[in-house]
Each structure stands twice: as structure tokens, then as C-alpha cells.
Amino acid sequence: MKLHRNCLAALAASLSLVGLSSAALAQTVLKAADVHPQGYPTVVAVEDMGKKLEAATNGRIKLQMFPGSVLGGEKEMIEQTQVGAIQILRTSLGPVGPVVPEVNVFNMPFVFRDPKHMRAVIDGPIGQELLDKISASPAKLIGLAWMDGGSRSLYTKKPVRKPEDLKGQKIRMMGNPLFVDTMNAMGGNGISMGYGEVFTALQTNVIDGAENNPPSLYTANHFKAGAKYYTQTNHLIIPEILVMSKVAWDKLSPADQALVKKLAREAQLEQRALWDKAVADYTAKLKAEGVEFIEIDNKPFYESTAAVRAKYGAQYADLMKRIADVK
Ligand code: GTR
């Protein structure tokens, strides 16, 4: 009788152990990362995607967000995503170019007429083709969805109105040789550097300026490091992208993969609405902080970068024509 009772207790203990461990095993926590701080449109949209994912899977799949570059700069985070240490990454497409060269077609200066044109392209077949190219490439990244990064303009310590004004000025660009070439063609000296180093580099005069959209200029505080002149060059309109590590992707069931893709697409649309508001809000805040927005005719900058489009775009001539034809 005693033996019987002991056996039952042992069985119950092992059952509860099995129960515990299978519940723990069944839960997948996806680490998501972003260079931007809490509250930034991309961060909010990915966090909301995580909430929906958790609800739709009854807590089986969770997403944990690491904002504000806590897991590194974009180059490092892309590498971590490739090896599976980060599972979901929101990044600019700029630093993806060196690992998936086909995406550089979207990274070229003045390839889109305006942000509206860019949205029409990413929402259509070309946008899907590029996501598929990323997924099919050997980079071990799955292209989930696009996000909006508006349009990038130049900010400097001295006012700039034309390419000649950039002579001798060191301007930080994202890590991709295409961007250094772009800045050199625009008249300045392009310096490749991580986003997290820009503030100190401005403060210590290692650089004289950088280029970005208003929400980034404001939230990264670069205007407080002396970059008070914001010249509306609108030279780069680069979509942001949400990618998943192929290592993590391959562990999901086909049904979960479809769910992640669907929710990523919803995050794309949510981020877009948040983005439009952020551009308006941060533009007003920058002006209130004394940043001078310099309106210019950007044609000389467009013309000065023709050689960059010719050099990098030759291999995408057909695709560039298709992009230009999107209304
Ligand atoms: C921002 C973009 C970031 C990052 C940053 C940069 O506009 O959202 O992903 O690429 O620019 O300049 O490094």
C-alpha cells in the first residue's frame, strides 16, 4: 500500500514536471530590436504586432522589444539577426545593402520622386519582389514588411544651399559605400559611421553634419550637438524594413509563419499612420528648438548624383524604369 502511494506521488511529481517543462518549451519569445527609442513609430508598431501575436497564439509566441540600440548599431544587429541571436529586426534598408546587394536599387539617391511614390512602389509588386529577394538570398534574413522612413535631408552646423557649400564638410552617412559615394557626389566628404556615434562626432567636430528625417534628427538630439541648419535636399527616400532571422523563421510552423507575415503587414500600415504624425510633430518641435529649415531647389543635388545612379543602377536598369513608371 505504502509502495503504491509512493509510486503515485512519484508519478504525479514527474507528470507535473513534464507539464511544466512542456509549457516552458512551448513558449517562444522572439527578441525584437530597433535603434530608435521607446515611443518611436517603428518601435510602437512592432510592439503592437507582438501583442497581437501573443493574443492570437494564446501566449505561445511572445515578442520582447529591445529599443534604443541596446543590442548594438544596425550593422551589428543585422549580423546578430543573421545568426539568430536577434529574431526580429527593424532596420533601415541602407545597411542591408552590403549583405543583400539587390536592395540597393531602393538605396539610390533620388530613385523615388517623393515619399508617396516610394509607398506606391513598396505596396505594389516591386515591393513584394524585393522582400522575396531578401528571403531567397543567402543572407539568412526573411523580408517581412516595409516601413516608412520618410525622406532624408542634410543637417549641418553651417547653412548649405547648393553643392558648393558642402565643399570640405565631413558628413556622416550610413554604413554602405553607396551613401559615401552619394555624399561625395553632392559636394561633401561622406564619412560612414554608426547612428549611435553621430552625436559625439558632431560635438567633437569629427563631422560637420549628417542627414536624416525630422523624427530621427529630433529624437537622436543631433540638433543639440550643433547641427541647426536643415537643408531640404530630400536626396534619399529609403524605406525601412522588418526582417526575421531565418534561423527563427525555420522553427515556426507554416501556420505561425503565415500569422507573423500577416501581422507584420498590419504593423506596416500602423507604422505609416504613426509616421505621418511623427513627421509633422517633430518638424514643429525642431522649429521650436530653433532649427532652421532651409527650402531649396534640389535639382543641382539631383544632377550632381547622376553618376552614382549610373554606377550602381546600371545593373538594375529595367527595375529602375519600372520604379519610375509607378504612378
Ligand atoms: C533612421 C533610420 C534608422 C537608422 C538611422 C541612421 O532614419 O530609421 O533605422 O538607419 O536613420 O541614419 O543610421
Short mmCIF file of C-alpha atoms and ligand atoms in Angstrom, two decimals:
data_model
loop_
_atom_site.label_atom_id
_atom_site.label_comp_id
_atom_site.label_asym_id
_atom_site.label_seq_id
_atom_site.Cartn_x
_atom_site.Cartn_y
_atom_site.Cartn_z
CA MET A 1 0.00 0.00 0.00
CA LYS A 2 2.83 2.32 1.01
CA LEU A 3 4.77 1.40 -2.11
CA HIS A 4 1.67 2.09 -4.18
CA ARG A 5 1.30 5.55 -2.59
CA ASN A 6 4.98 6.36 -3.21
CA CYS A 7 4.63 5.31 -6.82
CA LEU A 8 1.61 7.55 -7.24
CA ALA A 9 3.45 10.50 -5.69
CA ALA A 10 6.44 9.94 -7.97
CA LEU A 11 4.17 9.68 -10.98
CA ALA A 12 2.38 12.91 -10.02
CA ALA A 13 5.69 14.70 -9.50
CA SER A 14 7.06 13.57 -12.84
CA LEU A 15 3.77 14.47 -14.56
CA SER A 16 3.86 17.98 -13.15
CA LEU A 17 7.49 18.25 -14.20
CA VAL A 18 6.59 17.14 -17.70
CA GLY A 19 3.70 19.59 -17.63
CA LEU A 20 5.93 22.43 -16.55
CA SER A 21 8.69 21.76 -18.99
CA SER A 22 6.39 21.25 -21.94
CA ALA A 23 4.66 24.57 -21.17
CA ALA A 24 8.03 26.28 -20.92
CA LEU A 25 9.21 24.64 -24.14
CA ALA A 26 6.03 25.57 -25.95
CA GLN A 27 6.61 29.27 -25.38
CA THR A 28 8.68 31.06 -27.98
CA VAL A 29 9.99 34.51 -27.07
CA LEU A 30 11.09 36.49 -30.10
CA LYS A 31 13.68 39.16 -29.38
CA ALA A 32 12.94 42.27 -31.47
CA ALA A 33 15.34 45.20 -31.83
CA ASP A 34 15.44 48.78 -33.09
CA VAL A 35 17.92 51.67 -32.86
CA HIS A 36 15.08 54.06 -32.11
CA PRO A 37 13.77 54.83 -28.62
CA GLN A 38 10.54 53.77 -26.95
CA GLY A 39 7.58 55.62 -28.45
CA TYR A 40 9.13 55.96 -31.96
CA PRO A 41 6.66 54.86 -34.70
CA THR A 42 8.64 51.75 -35.70
CA VAL A 43 9.04 50.63 -32.08
CA VAL A 44 5.34 51.14 -31.27
CA ALA A 45 4.18 49.28 -34.41
CA VAL A 46 6.43 46.27 -33.70
CA GLU A 47 5.39 46.18 -30.03
CA ASP A 48 1.73 46.19 -31.11
CA MET A 49 2.49 43.39 -33.56
CA GLY A 50 3.89 41.44 -30.60
CA LYS A 51 0.73 41.97 -28.55
CA LYS A 52 -1.39 40.66 -31.43
CA LEU A 53 0.93 37.68 -31.90
CA GLU A 54 0.69 36.79 -28.23
CA ALA A 55 -3.11 37.09 -28.26
CA ALA A 56 -3.53 35.07 -31.46
CA THR A 57 -1.34 32.22 -30.14
CA ASN A 58 -2.73 32.26 -26.57
CA GLY A 59 0.67 33.28 -25.26
CA ARG A 60 2.58 30.57 -27.14
CA ILE A 61 4.62 33.18 -29.07
CA LYS A 62 5.72 36.39 -27.39
CA LEU A 63 7.76 39.32 -28.59
CA GLN A 64 10.20 41.21 -26.42
CA MET A 65 11.31 44.60 -27.70
CA PHE A 66 14.85 45.95 -27.22
CA PRO A 67 14.70 49.58 -28.40
CA GLY A 68 17.28 52.39 -28.33
CA SER A 69 20.27 50.46 -29.78
CA VAL A 70 20.66 48.41 -26.58
CA LEU A 71 21.63 45.41 -28.73
CA GLY A 72 24.06 47.43 -30.87
CA GLY A 73 24.13 49.55 -34.01
CA GLU A 74 22.30 48.46 -37.17
CA LYS A 75 25.31 46.75 -38.74
CA GLU A 76 25.86 44.64 -35.62
CA MET A 77 22.14 43.95 -35.21
CA ILE A 78 21.87 42.77 -38.81
CA GLU A 79 24.72 40.34 -38.11
CA GLN A 80 23.03 39.15 -34.92
CA THR A 81 19.79 38.61 -36.82
CA GLN A 82 21.61 36.59 -39.48
CA VAL A 83 22.96 34.19 -36.85
CA GLY A 84 19.67 34.05 -34.93
CA ALA A 85 20.67 35.96 -31.77
CA ILE A 86 18.02 38.57 -32.63
CA GLN A 87 14.83 37.18 -34.14
CA ILE A 88 13.04 40.29 -35.44
CA LEU A 89 14.79 43.45 -36.57
CA ARG A 90 13.51 46.77 -37.79
CA THR A 91 16.28 48.48 -39.69
CA SER A 92 16.83 50.95 -42.46
CA LEU A 93 17.37 49.27 -45.82
CA GLY A 94 20.63 51.27 -46.11
CA PRO A 95 22.87 48.93 -44.11
CA VAL A 96 21.12 45.87 -45.58
CA GLY A 97 22.69 46.73 -48.97
CA PRO A 98 26.11 45.29 -48.11
CA VAL A 99 24.56 41.89 -47.22
CA VAL A 100 21.82 41.78 -49.90
CA PRO A 101 23.14 43.92 -52.80
CA GLU A 102 19.85 43.65 -54.75
CA VAL A 103 18.15 46.01 -52.28
CA ASN A 104 20.49 48.84 -53.26
CA VAL A 105 18.08 49.77 -56.02
CA PHE A 106 15.92 51.39 -53.28
CA ASN A 107 19.02 52.94 -51.66
CA MET A 108 19.98 55.09 -54.62
CA PRO A 109 19.77 58.88 -54.40
CA PHE A 110 16.60 60.33 -55.91
CA VAL A 111 15.31 56.96 -57.09
CA PHE A 112 11.84 57.87 -55.79
CA ARG A 113 10.16 61.14 -56.73
CA ASP A 114 8.73 61.66 -53.23
CA PRO A 115 7.62 59.57 -50.21
CA LYS A 116 4.22 58.98 -51.88
CA HIS A 117 5.94 57.40 -54.89
CA MET A 118 8.04 55.24 -52.55
CA ARG A 119 4.89 53.98 -50.81
CA ALA A 120 3.22 53.15 -54.12
CA VAL A 121 6.30 51.10 -55.08
CA ILE A 122 6.66 49.17 -51.80
CA ASP A 123 2.91 48.47 -51.73
CA GLY A 124 2.98 47.00 -55.23
CA PRO A 125 4.65 44.04 -56.95
CA ILE A 126 8.15 45.57 -56.87
CA GLY A 127 8.00 45.87 -53.08
CA GLN A 128 6.99 42.22 -52.76
CA GLU A 129 9.71 41.15 -55.22
CA LEU A 130 12.41 42.82 -53.13
CA LEU A 131 11.11 41.25 -49.90
CA ASP A 132 11.23 37.88 -51.68
CA LYS A 133 14.76 38.55 -52.95
CA ILE A 134 15.92 39.17 -49.39
CA SER A 135 14.29 35.93 -48.21
CA ALA A 136 15.78 33.96 -51.12
CA SER A 137 19.28 35.41 -50.69
CA PRO A 138 21.98 33.58 -48.72
CA ALA A 139 21.83 36.33 -46.04
CA LYS A 140 19.61 34.23 -43.73
CA LEU A 141 17.05 37.03 -43.39
CA ILE A 142 13.33 36.84 -44.15
CA GLY A 143 11.78 40.03 -45.53
CA LEU A 144 8.53 40.50 -43.58
CA ALA A 145 7.29 44.01 -44.34
CA TRP A 146 8.28 47.56 -45.20
CA MET A 147 8.07 50.61 -43.01
CA ASP A 148 8.30 54.31 -43.70
CA GLY A 149 11.45 56.35 -43.18
CA GLY A 150 10.20 59.45 -44.96
CA SER A 151 12.80 61.40 -46.79
CA ARG A 152 16.34 62.23 -45.70
CA SER A 153 17.80 65.72 -45.87
CA LEU A 154 21.07 67.28 -44.86
CA TYR A 155 21.74 68.89 -41.46
CA THR A 156 24.87 70.87 -40.80
CA LYS A 157 26.43 73.42 -38.48
CA LYS A 158 26.78 75.98 -41.27
CA PRO A 159 23.94 76.71 -43.72
CA VAL A 160 24.07 74.81 -47.02
CA ARG A 161 22.11 75.84 -50.09
CA LYS A 162 24.00 74.35 -53.01
CA PRO A 163 26.56 71.59 -53.65
CA GLU A 164 29.48 74.07 -53.48
CA ASP A 165 28.54 74.94 -49.87
CA LEU A 166 29.38 71.36 -48.90
CA LYS A 167 32.99 71.64 -50.02
CA GLY A 168 35.33 70.33 -47.29
CA GLN A 169 32.44 69.38 -44.98
CA LYS A 170 32.53 65.93 -43.43
CA ILE A 171 29.05 64.45 -43.49
CA ARG A 172 28.09 61.24 -41.73
CA MET A 173 26.39 58.65 -43.91
CA MET A 174 25.00 55.19 -43.08
CA GLY A 175 27.27 52.17 -43.50
CA ASN A 176 27.07 51.43 -47.22
CA PRO A 177 29.65 52.60 -49.82
CA LEU A 178 26.78 53.77 -52.00
CA PHE A 179 26.00 56.52 -49.49
CA VAL A 180 29.60 57.70 -49.19
CA ASP A 181 29.68 57.98 -53.00
CA THR A 182 26.38 59.87 -52.87
CA MET A 183 27.69 62.46 -50.41
CA ASN A 184 30.93 62.88 -52.33
CA ALA A 185 28.90 63.48 -55.49
CA MET A 186 26.73 66.01 -53.62
CA GLY A 187 29.85 68.06 -52.90
CA GLY A 188 30.82 66.99 -49.35
CA ASN A 189 33.06 64.30 -47.83
CA GLY A 190 30.99 61.26 -46.93
CA ILE A 191 32.03 59.51 -43.71
CA SER A 192 30.49 56.15 -42.87
CA MET A 193 29.58 55.81 -39.20
CA GLY A 194 27.02 54.11 -36.94
CA TYR A 195 23.94 56.09 -35.86
CA GLY A 196 24.91 55.88 -32.19
CA GLU A 197 28.23 57.66 -32.79
CA VAL A 198 26.85 60.69 -34.61
CA PHE A 199 26.04 62.84 -31.57
CA THR A 200 29.55 62.71 -30.12
CA ALA A 201 31.15 63.02 -33.56
CA LEU A 202 29.20 66.25 -34.11
CA GLN A 203 30.10 67.56 -30.68
CA THR A 204 33.81 66.90 -31.15
CA ASN A 205 33.86 68.22 -34.74
CA VAL A 206 34.84 64.83 -36.15
CA ILE A 207 31.97 65.56 -38.55
CA ASP A 208 30.28 68.78 -39.67
CA GLY A 209 26.87 67.32 -40.32
CA ALA A 210 24.74 64.32 -41.16
CA GLU A 211 21.49 63.60 -42.97
CA ASN A 212 18.21 62.11 -41.83
CA ASN A 213 14.46 62.62 -41.46
CA PRO A 214 12.96 65.04 -38.87
CA PRO A 215 11.90 62.36 -36.33
CA SER A 216 15.47 60.98 -36.22
CA LEU A 217 17.09 64.42 -36.09
CA TYR A 218 14.90 65.26 -33.12
CA THR A 219 14.94 62.00 -31.13
CA ALA A 220 18.71 61.47 -31.56
CA ASN A 221 19.26 65.07 -30.35
CA HIS A 222 21.70 65.85 -33.16
CA PHE A 223 20.44 69.43 -33.33
CA LYS A 224 21.68 69.86 -29.74
CA ALA A 225 25.18 68.98 -30.92
CA GLY A 226 25.27 71.97 -33.24
CA ALA A 227 23.50 70.74 -36.40
CA LYS A 228 20.98 73.58 -36.56
CA TYR A 229 20.57 74.00 -40.32
CA TYR A 230 18.30 71.52 -42.05
CA THR A 231 18.56 71.83 -45.82
CA GLN A 232 15.71 70.23 -47.73
CA THR A 233 17.78 68.17 -50.17
CA ASN A 234 15.45 65.12 -49.89
CA HIS A 235 18.23 63.14 -51.55
CA LEU A 236 17.40 59.71 -50.10
CA ILE A 237 13.95 58.21 -49.62
CA ILE A 238 14.80 54.85 -48.12
CA PRO A 239 12.15 52.50 -46.84
CA GLU A 240 12.74 50.81 -43.52
CA ILE A 241 12.33 47.09 -43.32
CA LEU A 242 11.17 44.48 -40.84
CA VAL A 243 13.18 41.27 -41.17
CA MET A 244 13.17 38.00 -39.31
CA SER A 245 16.11 35.73 -38.70
CA LYS A 246 15.87 32.70 -40.98
CA VAL A 247 17.11 30.60 -38.05
CA ALA A 248 13.99 31.59 -36.05
CA TRP A 249 11.70 31.50 -39.10
CA ASP A 250 12.56 27.88 -39.88
CA LYS A 251 11.50 26.88 -36.36
CA LEU A 252 7.94 28.22 -36.88
CA SER A 253 5.14 26.08 -38.28
CA PRO A 254 3.77 27.17 -41.68
CA ALA A 255 0.65 28.46 -39.90
CA ASP A 256 2.73 30.56 -37.49
CA GLN A 257 4.84 31.85 -40.38
CA ALA A 258 1.67 32.99 -42.17
CA LEU A 259 0.45 34.67 -38.97
CA VAL A 260 3.76 36.52 -38.49
CA LYS A 261 3.64 37.75 -42.10
CA LYS A 262 0.04 38.92 -41.77
CA LEU A 263 0.73 40.80 -38.53
CA ALA A 264 3.93 42.31 -39.98
CA ARG A 265 1.87 43.68 -42.85
CA GLU A 266 -0.57 45.19 -40.33
CA ALA A 267 2.40 46.71 -38.49
CA GLN A 268 3.50 48.29 -41.79
CA LEU A 269 0.18 50.09 -42.10
CA GLU A 270 0.04 51.09 -38.43
CA GLN A 271 3.58 52.48 -38.60
CA ARG A 272 2.66 54.52 -41.69
CA ALA A 273 -0.12 56.34 -39.86
CA LEU A 274 2.12 56.94 -36.83
CA TRP A 275 4.91 58.10 -39.14
CA ASP A 276 2.91 60.85 -40.83
CA LYS A 277 2.00 62.25 -37.44
CA ALA A 278 5.60 61.96 -36.19
CA VAL A 279 7.00 63.89 -39.16
CA ALA A 280 4.55 66.75 -38.55
CA ASP A 281 5.09 66.75 -34.77
CA TYR A 282 8.89 66.55 -34.85
CA THR A 283 9.16 69.15 -37.59
CA ALA A 284 7.24 71.56 -35.36
CA LYS A 285 9.40 70.62 -32.35
CA LEU A 286 12.64 71.15 -34.29
CA LYS A 287 11.46 74.57 -35.44
CA ALA A 288 10.52 75.46 -31.87
CA GLU A 289 14.06 74.48 -30.82
CA GLY A 290 15.47 76.96 -33.33
CA VAL A 291 16.43 74.57 -36.14
CA GLU A 292 16.30 76.48 -39.42
CA PHE A 293 14.61 74.60 -42.26
CA ILE A 294 16.24 75.78 -45.49
CA GLU A 295 14.00 75.37 -48.54
CA ILE A 296 15.99 74.92 -51.74
CA ASP A 297 15.63 73.82 -55.32
CA ASN A 298 17.27 70.39 -55.02
CA LYS A 299 17.85 69.98 -58.76
CA PRO A 300 21.62 70.68 -58.51
CA PHE A 301 21.89 67.86 -55.94
CA TYR A 302 19.85 65.58 -58.19
CA GLU A 303 22.10 66.37 -61.13
CA SER A 304 25.32 66.00 -59.16
CA THR A 305 24.36 62.44 -58.19
CA ALA A 306 23.66 61.24 -61.75
CA ALA A 307 26.99 59.39 -61.83
CA VAL A 308 26.05 57.45 -58.66
CA ARG A 309 22.79 56.31 -60.24
CA ALA A 310 24.69 55.36 -63.38
CA LYS A 311 27.36 53.43 -61.45
CA TYR A 312 25.09 51.50 -59.09
CA GLY A 313 21.94 51.49 -61.19
CA ALA A 314 23.34 50.05 -64.44
CA GLN A 315 22.59 46.50 -63.29
CA TYR A 316 19.02 47.46 -62.30
CA ALA A 317 18.18 49.48 -65.42
CA ASP A 318 14.92 47.57 -66.07
CA LEU A 319 13.85 47.71 -62.45
CA MET A 320 14.61 51.44 -62.26
CA LYS A 321 12.45 52.01 -65.30
CA ARG A 322 9.62 50.02 -63.68
CA ILE A 323 10.03 52.10 -60.48
CA ALA A 324 9.90 55.35 -62.47
CA ASP A 325 6.74 54.12 -64.24
CA VAL A 326 4.84 53.59 -60.95
CA LYS A 327 2.36 56.41 -60.65
C1 GTR B 1 16.96 56.48 -39.37
C2 GTR B 1 16.52 55.07 -39.53
C3 GTR B 1 17.37 54.15 -38.71
C4 GTR B 1 18.85 54.37 -38.96
C5 GTR B 1 19.22 55.83 -38.92
C6 GTR B 1 20.65 56.08 -39.39
O1 GTR B 1 16.20 57.30 -40.20
O2 GTR B 1 15.20 54.93 -39.10
O3 GTR B 1 16.99 52.82 -38.99
O4 GTR B 1 19.20 53.83 -40.17
O5 GTR B 1 18.33 56.60 -39.72
O6 GTR B 1 20.87 57.08 -40.03
O7 GTR B 1 21.53 55.26 -39.10
#
